[in-house]
């Protein structure tokens, strides 16, 4: 069934939505994005995603096309128009089209940024059967640029990483730089050792996951010990548990790294507990 999507002020059937071939998102990957999950018709962690979007725009000197209140209204309208119960809203802002190709940024007074949103329906996404088995990851070099804290649409290497994982018979890849895990191709990475949750500290090296922030907050509230520091693949293989977080997977256990079982090779107690708390609390707070 055709979706209703949003393009620069208009709600349109997806077949009618158009963006210029000169749009800098298309030509230069000059754009940022957010993925906000929807559970039971409610937006999960919308405030966090809106704040990160504002930060990404600011870091790239890109104008916000609408206010954050308007953005919330557009999200809600799309969820309603597409009758989304469980799924996601994808949002992308690009520096727009100056009508030609040029490396220099166009004057934002003359060239407005573009705003596109669409929904993805994923009924029952909170009950993903993969959670029962856990996922496997391979390790790959992190060869991305140095501003991974900005959520840009430059996703070629993460896509390649997912293809490398698929070719190796795994579900995803963890990226490694200077011997330490940065993050997953589209998620943050964690290990658990002796009850302690370990995940890389925030910096320009990783995306500041909105799910990460919520999960660490819930973990601390539940008196779980959290250590924000880097870890290597060898340390991860030797951990009791491993997991990832993102808006699309919530908390997902990782049971195998480069073919080696993590802990007992089954989803860990801490990961499953955090998933339960995250889903409960986020659904309650959904808007
Ligand atoms: N990806 N790290 C990277 C590189 C990501 O692309 C993502 C999100 C995350 C987790 O961030 P959050 O918890 O805010 O979703 C970490 C989204 C889901 C995507 O690209 O589809």
Short mmCIF file of N, CA and C in Angstrom, two decimals, residues 20-149:
data_model
loop_
_atom_site.label_atom_id
_atom_site.label_comp_id
_atom_site.label_asym_id
_atom_site.label_seq_id
_atom_site.Cartn_x
_atom_site.Cartn_y
_atom_site.Cartn_z
N UNK A 20 14.85 17.49 -5.88
CA UNK A 20 15.69 17.87 -7.02
C UNK A 20 16.93 16.98 -7.16
N UNK A 21 17.34 16.72 -8.40
CA UNK A 21 18.60 15.97 -8.61
C UNK A 21 19.80 16.79 -8.12
N UNK A 22 19.60 18.10 -7.91
CA UNK A 22 20.69 18.95 -7.41
C UNK A 22 20.69 19.04 -5.88
N UNK A 23 19.78 18.33 -5.25
CA UNK A 23 19.74 18.38 -3.78
C UNK A 23 21.09 17.91 -3.24
N UNK A 24 21.64 18.66 -2.29
CA UNK A 24 22.98 18.34 -1.77
C UNK A 24 23.01 17.04 -0.96
N UNK A 25 21.84 16.61 -0.51
CA UNK A 25 21.80 15.30 0.14
C UNK A 25 22.15 14.22 -0.87
N UNK A 26 21.61 14.36 -2.07
CA UNK A 26 21.84 13.41 -3.16
C UNK A 26 23.27 13.53 -3.72
N UNK A 27 23.73 14.74 -3.95
CA UNK A 27 25.05 14.93 -4.59
C UNK A 27 26.23 14.81 -3.62
N UNK A 28 26.05 15.27 -2.37
CA UNK A 28 27.20 15.40 -1.45
C UNK A 28 27.01 14.65 -0.13
N UNK A 29 25.92 13.93 0.03
CA UNK A 29 25.57 13.35 1.33
C UNK A 29 25.57 14.46 2.39
N UNK A 30 25.14 15.67 1.96
CA UNK A 30 25.12 16.84 2.83
C UNK A 30 23.77 16.89 3.54
N UNK A 31 23.58 15.95 4.45
CA UNK A 31 22.30 15.88 5.14
C UNK A 31 22.42 15.11 6.43
N UNK A 32 21.44 15.30 7.29
CA UNK A 32 21.41 14.58 8.56
C UNK A 32 20.04 13.91 8.69
N UNK A 33 19.99 12.92 9.59
CA UNK A 33 18.73 12.19 9.70
C UNK A 33 18.49 11.74 11.14
N UNK A 34 17.28 11.27 11.37
CA UNK A 34 16.90 10.67 12.65
C UNK A 34 15.92 9.54 12.36
N UNK A 35 15.95 8.53 13.19
CA UNK A 35 14.97 7.45 13.13
C UNK A 35 14.33 7.37 14.51
N UNK A 36 13.04 7.63 14.57
CA UNK A 36 12.32 7.57 15.85
C UNK A 36 11.37 6.39 15.81
N UNK A 37 11.45 5.51 16.79
CA UNK A 37 10.56 4.36 16.74
C UNK A 37 9.17 4.72 17.25
N UNK A 38 8.22 3.92 16.81
CA UNK A 38 6.81 4.09 17.19
C UNK A 38 6.36 2.76 17.80
N UNK A 39 5.81 2.83 19.00
CA UNK A 39 5.27 1.61 19.63
C UNK A 39 3.87 1.95 20.13
N UNK A 40 2.91 1.13 19.77
CA UNK A 40 1.53 1.38 20.17
C UNK A 40 1.04 2.75 19.71
N UNK A 41 1.52 3.19 18.55
CA UNK A 41 1.10 4.48 17.99
C UNK A 41 1.78 5.68 18.62
N UNK A 42 2.68 5.44 19.58
CA UNK A 42 3.36 6.55 20.27
C UNK A 42 4.82 6.66 19.85
N UNK A 43 5.31 7.90 19.80
CA UNK A 43 6.71 8.15 19.44
C UNK A 43 7.59 7.91 20.67
N UNK A 44 8.65 7.14 20.47
CA UNK A 44 9.55 6.80 21.58
C UNK A 44 10.75 7.75 21.59
N UNK A 45 11.00 8.37 22.73
CA UNK A 45 12.18 9.24 22.89
C UNK A 45 12.22 10.40 21.88
N UNK A 46 11.04 10.94 21.53
CA UNK A 46 11.04 12.00 20.51
C UNK A 46 11.94 13.18 20.90
N UNK A 47 11.87 13.58 22.16
CA UNK A 47 12.65 14.74 22.61
C UNK A 47 14.15 14.55 22.37
N UNK A 48 14.62 13.35 22.69
CA UNK A 48 16.04 13.04 22.49
C UNK A 48 16.42 13.14 21.02
N UNK A 49 15.58 12.59 20.15
CA UNK A 49 15.88 12.63 18.72
C UNK A 49 15.84 14.07 18.20
N UNK A 50 14.86 14.86 18.69
CA UNK A 50 14.76 16.26 18.23
C UNK A 50 15.99 17.05 18.69
N UNK A 51 16.43 16.80 19.91
CA UNK A 51 17.61 17.52 20.43
C UNK A 51 18.87 17.13 19.66
N UNK A 52 19.01 15.83 19.37
CA UNK A 52 20.21 15.41 18.61
C UNK A 52 20.16 16.00 17.20
N UNK A 53 18.97 16.06 16.61
CA UNK A 53 18.85 16.66 15.27
C UNK A 53 19.31 18.12 15.32
N UNK A 54 18.84 18.86 16.33
CA UNK A 54 19.25 20.27 16.45
C UNK A 54 20.76 20.38 16.54
N UNK A 55 21.37 19.47 17.29
CA UNK A 55 22.82 19.49 17.45
C UNK A 55 23.52 19.16 16.13
N UNK A 56 23.04 18.13 15.43
CA UNK A 56 23.65 17.77 14.14
C UNK A 56 23.58 18.96 13.18
N UNK A 57 22.42 19.64 13.15
CA UNK A 57 22.25 20.79 12.24
C UNK A 57 23.23 21.90 12.62
N UNK A 58 23.35 22.15 13.91
CA UNK A 58 24.22 23.22 14.39
C UNK A 58 25.68 22.92 14.02
N UNK A 59 26.09 21.68 14.23
CA UNK A 59 27.49 21.31 13.96
C UNK A 59 27.82 21.48 12.47
N UNK A 60 26.82 21.37 11.61
CA UNK A 60 27.06 21.48 10.16
C UNK A 60 26.62 22.83 9.60
N UNK A 61 26.24 23.76 10.50
CA UNK A 61 25.79 25.09 10.04
C UNK A 61 24.63 24.98 9.09
N UNK A 62 23.73 24.08 9.37
CA UNK A 62 22.58 23.88 8.48
C UNK A 62 21.35 24.45 9.18
N UNK A 63 20.50 25.12 8.42
CA UNK A 63 19.33 25.75 9.03
C UNK A 63 18.26 24.68 9.32
N UNK A 64 17.58 24.83 10.47
CA UNK A 64 16.46 23.93 10.77
C UNK A 64 15.28 24.36 9.90
N UNK A 65 14.70 23.44 9.13
CA UNK A 65 13.62 23.83 8.22
C UNK A 65 12.32 24.19 8.93
N UNK A 66 12.08 23.61 10.11
CA UNK A 66 10.86 23.90 10.89
C UNK A 66 11.26 23.90 12.37
N UNK A 67 10.35 24.37 13.21
CA UNK A 67 10.67 24.33 14.65
C UNK A 67 10.49 22.88 15.14
N UNK A 68 11.02 22.60 16.32
CA UNK A 68 10.91 21.24 16.86
C UNK A 68 9.45 20.91 17.20
N UNK A 69 8.64 21.92 17.55
CA UNK A 69 7.20 21.67 17.79
C UNK A 69 6.52 21.28 16.48
N UNK A 70 6.88 21.98 15.41
CA UNK A 70 6.30 21.63 14.11
C UNK A 70 6.72 20.22 13.69
N UNK A 71 7.96 19.90 14.01
CA UNK A 71 8.47 18.57 13.66
C UNK A 71 7.67 17.48 14.38
N UNK A 72 7.36 17.72 15.63
CA UNK A 72 6.56 16.75 16.39
C UNK A 72 5.18 16.61 15.73
N UNK A 73 4.60 17.74 15.34
CA UNK A 73 3.27 17.69 14.71
C UNK A 73 3.34 16.90 13.40
N UNK A 74 4.41 17.07 12.64
CA UNK A 74 4.55 16.34 11.36
C UNK A 74 4.69 14.83 11.64
N UNK A 75 5.51 14.50 12.63
CA UNK A 75 5.67 13.08 13.01
C UNK A 75 4.30 12.48 13.34
N UNK A 76 3.55 13.20 14.17
CA UNK A 76 2.25 12.66 14.62
C UNK A 76 1.28 12.52 13.45
N UNK A 77 1.30 13.51 12.58
CA UNK A 77 0.40 13.50 11.41
C UNK A 77 0.72 12.29 10.52
N UNK A 78 2.00 12.03 10.31
CA UNK A 78 2.39 10.89 9.46
C UNK A 78 2.03 9.56 10.10
N UNK A 79 2.23 9.47 11.42
CA UNK A 79 1.87 8.23 12.14
C UNK A 79 0.37 8.00 11.97
N UNK A 80 -0.43 9.07 12.11
CA UNK A 80 -1.88 8.95 11.98
C UNK A 80 -2.28 8.63 10.54
N UNK A 81 -1.74 9.38 9.58
CA UNK A 81 -2.14 9.18 8.18
C UNK A 81 -1.80 7.78 7.69
N UNK A 82 -0.71 7.20 8.22
CA UNK A 82 -0.30 5.86 7.76
C UNK A 82 -0.72 4.76 8.73
N UNK A 83 -1.51 5.15 9.73
CA UNK A 83 -2.03 4.19 10.73
C UNK A 83 -0.91 3.30 11.29
N UNK A 84 0.19 3.94 11.66
CA UNK A 84 1.33 3.17 12.19
C UNK A 84 1.06 2.82 13.67
N UNK A 85 1.10 1.54 13.96
CA UNK A 85 0.99 1.09 15.35
C UNK A 85 2.42 0.89 15.88
N UNK A 86 3.18 0.02 15.20
CA UNK A 86 4.59 -0.20 15.55
C UNK A 86 5.42 0.05 14.30
N UNK A 87 6.54 0.70 14.47
CA UNK A 87 7.39 0.97 13.31
C UNK A 87 8.32 2.13 13.59
N UNK A 88 8.52 2.96 12.58
CA UNK A 88 9.47 4.05 12.75
C UNK A 88 9.10 5.23 11.86
N UNK A 89 9.56 6.40 12.28
CA UNK A 89 9.48 7.58 11.41
C UNK A 89 10.91 7.94 11.05
N UNK A 90 11.19 8.01 9.75
CA UNK A 90 12.51 8.42 9.25
C UNK A 90 12.41 9.88 8.86
N UNK A 91 13.40 10.65 9.28
CA UNK A 91 13.41 12.09 8.98
C UNK A 91 14.77 12.45 8.40
N UNK A 92 14.78 13.26 7.37
CA UNK A 92 16.05 13.68 6.78
C UNK A 92 16.01 15.17 6.45
N UNK A 93 17.04 15.87 6.86
CA UNK A 93 17.18 17.29 6.50
C UNK A 93 18.45 17.40 5.66
N UNK A 94 18.34 18.04 4.49
CA UNK A 94 19.55 18.26 3.70
C UNK A 94 19.71 19.76 3.45
N UNK A 95 20.90 20.12 2.94
CA UNK A 95 21.15 21.55 2.72
C UNK A 95 20.44 22.06 1.47
N UNK A 96 19.56 21.28 0.91
CA UNK A 96 18.71 21.75 -0.18
C UNK A 96 19.41 21.78 -1.52
N UNK A 97 18.76 22.43 -2.48
CA UNK A 97 19.29 22.47 -3.84
C UNK A 97 19.52 23.90 -4.29
N UNK A 98 20.78 24.17 -4.72
CA UNK A 98 21.10 25.51 -5.25
C UNK A 98 20.95 25.48 -6.77
N UNK A 99 20.40 24.41 -7.32
CA UNK A 99 20.14 24.35 -8.76
C UNK A 99 21.36 23.99 -9.59
N UNK A 100 22.44 23.57 -8.95
CA UNK A 100 23.65 23.16 -9.68
C UNK A 100 24.54 22.42 -8.69
N UNK A 101 25.68 21.92 -9.18
CA UNK A 101 26.62 21.25 -8.28
C UNK A 101 27.75 22.20 -7.94
N UNK A 102 27.99 22.38 -6.64
CA UNK A 102 29.05 23.27 -6.18
C UNK A 102 29.49 22.79 -4.80
N UNK A 103 30.80 22.73 -4.55
CA UNK A 103 31.26 22.26 -3.24
C UNK A 103 30.87 23.23 -2.12
N UNK A 104 30.92 24.55 -2.44
CA UNK A 104 30.63 25.55 -1.41
C UNK A 104 29.17 25.46 -0.97
N UNK A 105 28.96 25.68 0.33
CA UNK A 105 27.57 25.69 0.83
C UNK A 105 26.83 26.86 0.21
N UNK A 106 25.58 26.68 -0.19
CA UNK A 106 24.80 27.82 -0.67
C UNK A 106 24.38 28.73 0.50
N UNK A 107 24.03 29.96 0.20
CA UNK A 107 23.56 30.91 1.21
C UNK A 107 22.21 30.40 1.74
N UNK A 108 22.14 30.13 3.06
CA UNK A 108 20.88 29.58 3.59
C UNK A 108 19.69 30.54 3.46
N UNK A 109 20.00 31.84 3.28
CA UNK A 109 18.90 32.80 3.07
C UNK A 109 18.25 32.58 1.72
N UNK A 110 19.05 32.08 0.77
CA UNK A 110 18.53 31.90 -0.59
C UNK A 110 18.10 30.46 -0.87
N UNK A 111 18.79 29.53 -0.22
CA UNK A 111 18.50 28.11 -0.47
C UNK A 111 18.02 27.44 0.82
N UNK A 112 16.72 27.19 0.93
CA UNK A 112 16.24 26.56 2.17
C UNK A 112 16.65 25.09 2.24
N UNK A 113 16.82 24.59 3.46
CA UNK A 113 17.12 23.16 3.59
C UNK A 113 15.86 22.36 3.24
N UNK A 114 16.08 21.12 2.84
CA UNK A 114 14.95 20.24 2.48
C UNK A 114 14.61 19.37 3.67
N UNK A 115 13.32 19.06 3.79
CA UNK A 115 12.87 18.20 4.87
C UNK A 115 11.99 17.09 4.30
N UNK A 116 12.38 15.87 4.57
CA UNK A 116 11.64 14.70 4.10
C UNK A 116 11.38 13.77 5.28
N UNK A 117 10.16 13.28 5.38
CA UNK A 117 9.87 12.26 6.40
C UNK A 117 9.02 11.16 5.79
N UNK A 118 9.25 9.94 6.22
CA UNK A 118 8.35 8.83 5.84
C UNK A 118 8.28 7.83 6.98
N UNK A 119 7.26 7.00 6.93
CA UNK A 119 7.07 6.01 8.00
C UNK A 119 7.44 4.62 7.52
N UNK A 120 7.74 3.74 8.45
CA UNK A 120 7.95 2.32 8.16
C UNK A 120 7.09 1.55 9.15
N UNK A 121 6.24 0.67 8.63
CA UNK A 121 5.38 -0.12 9.51
C UNK A 121 6.07 -1.44 9.85
N UNK A 122 6.21 -1.74 11.15
CA UNK A 122 6.84 -3.01 11.57
C UNK A 122 6.00 -3.58 12.71
N UNK A 123 4.85 -4.19 12.34
CA UNK A 123 3.96 -4.69 13.40
C UNK A 123 4.69 -5.66 14.33
N UNK A 124 4.47 -5.48 15.62
CA UNK A 124 5.07 -6.38 16.62
C UNK A 124 6.56 -6.25 16.76
N UNK A 125 7.12 -5.10 16.38
CA UNK A 125 8.59 -4.98 16.38
C UNK A 125 9.21 -5.16 17.77
N UNK A 126 8.44 -4.91 18.81
CA UNK A 126 8.99 -5.07 20.17
C UNK A 126 9.18 -6.55 20.50
N UNK A 127 8.54 -7.44 19.70
CA UNK A 127 8.63 -8.88 19.98
C UNK A 127 9.48 -9.59 18.94
N UNK A 128 10.50 -8.95 18.46
CA UNK A 128 11.40 -9.52 17.46
C UNK A 128 11.90 -10.90 17.92
N UNK A 129 11.62 -11.95 17.14
CA UNK A 129 12.06 -13.29 17.57
C UNK A 129 13.58 -13.43 17.71
N UNK A 130 14.33 -12.50 17.07
CA UNK A 130 15.81 -12.55 17.19
C UNK A 130 16.27 -12.39 18.64
N UNK A 131 15.46 -11.73 19.45
CA UNK A 131 15.84 -11.48 20.84
C UNK A 131 16.06 -12.80 21.58
N UNK A 132 15.26 -13.81 21.26
CA UNK A 132 15.34 -15.10 21.97
C UNK A 132 16.65 -15.83 21.66
N UNK A 133 17.15 -15.61 20.45
CA UNK A 133 18.38 -16.31 20.03
C UNK A 133 19.63 -15.44 20.17
N UNK A 134 19.43 -14.14 20.03
CA UNK A 134 20.56 -13.22 20.01
C UNK A 134 21.13 -13.13 18.60
N UNK A 135 21.97 -12.15 18.37
CA UNK A 135 22.55 -11.98 17.03
C UNK A 135 24.06 -12.23 17.07
N UNK A 136 24.62 -12.44 15.87
CA UNK A 136 26.07 -12.62 15.76
C UNK A 136 26.66 -11.41 15.06
N UNK A 137 27.88 -11.03 15.47
CA UNK A 137 28.56 -9.91 14.80
C UNK A 137 29.97 -10.34 14.38
N UNK A 138 30.47 -9.66 13.35
CA UNK A 138 31.88 -9.81 12.99
C UNK A 138 32.55 -8.48 13.31
N UNK A 139 33.88 -8.46 13.38
CA UNK A 139 34.57 -7.19 13.60
C UNK A 139 35.15 -6.72 12.26
N UNK A 140 35.07 -5.44 12.03
CA UNK A 140 35.63 -4.84 10.80
C UNK A 140 36.34 -3.54 11.20
N UNK A 141 37.25 -3.10 10.33
CA UNK A 141 37.93 -1.83 10.61
C UNK A 141 36.94 -0.68 10.54
N UNK A 142 37.09 0.29 11.41
CA UNK A 142 36.26 1.48 11.32
C UNK A 142 37.01 2.50 10.46
N UNK A 143 36.56 2.65 9.22
CA UNK A 143 37.25 3.60 8.32
C UNK A 143 36.37 4.81 8.03
N UNK A 144 35.41 5.09 8.92
CA UNK A 144 34.53 6.25 8.70
C UNK A 144 35.25 7.56 9.02
N UNK A 145 34.59 8.67 8.73
CA UNK A 145 35.20 9.97 9.01
C UNK A 145 35.22 10.24 10.52
N UNK A 146 35.79 11.38 10.90
CA UNK A 146 36.04 11.67 12.31
C UNK A 146 34.92 12.37 13.07
N UNK A 147 33.76 12.58 12.42
CA UNK A 147 32.65 13.22 13.14
C UNK A 147 31.42 12.31 13.17
N UNK A 148 31.63 11.17 13.80
CA UNK A 148 30.54 10.17 13.84
C UNK A 148 29.46 10.56 14.84
N UNK A 149 29.75 11.63 15.62
CA UNK A 149 28.74 12.13 16.56
C UNK A 149 27.63 12.88 15.82
#
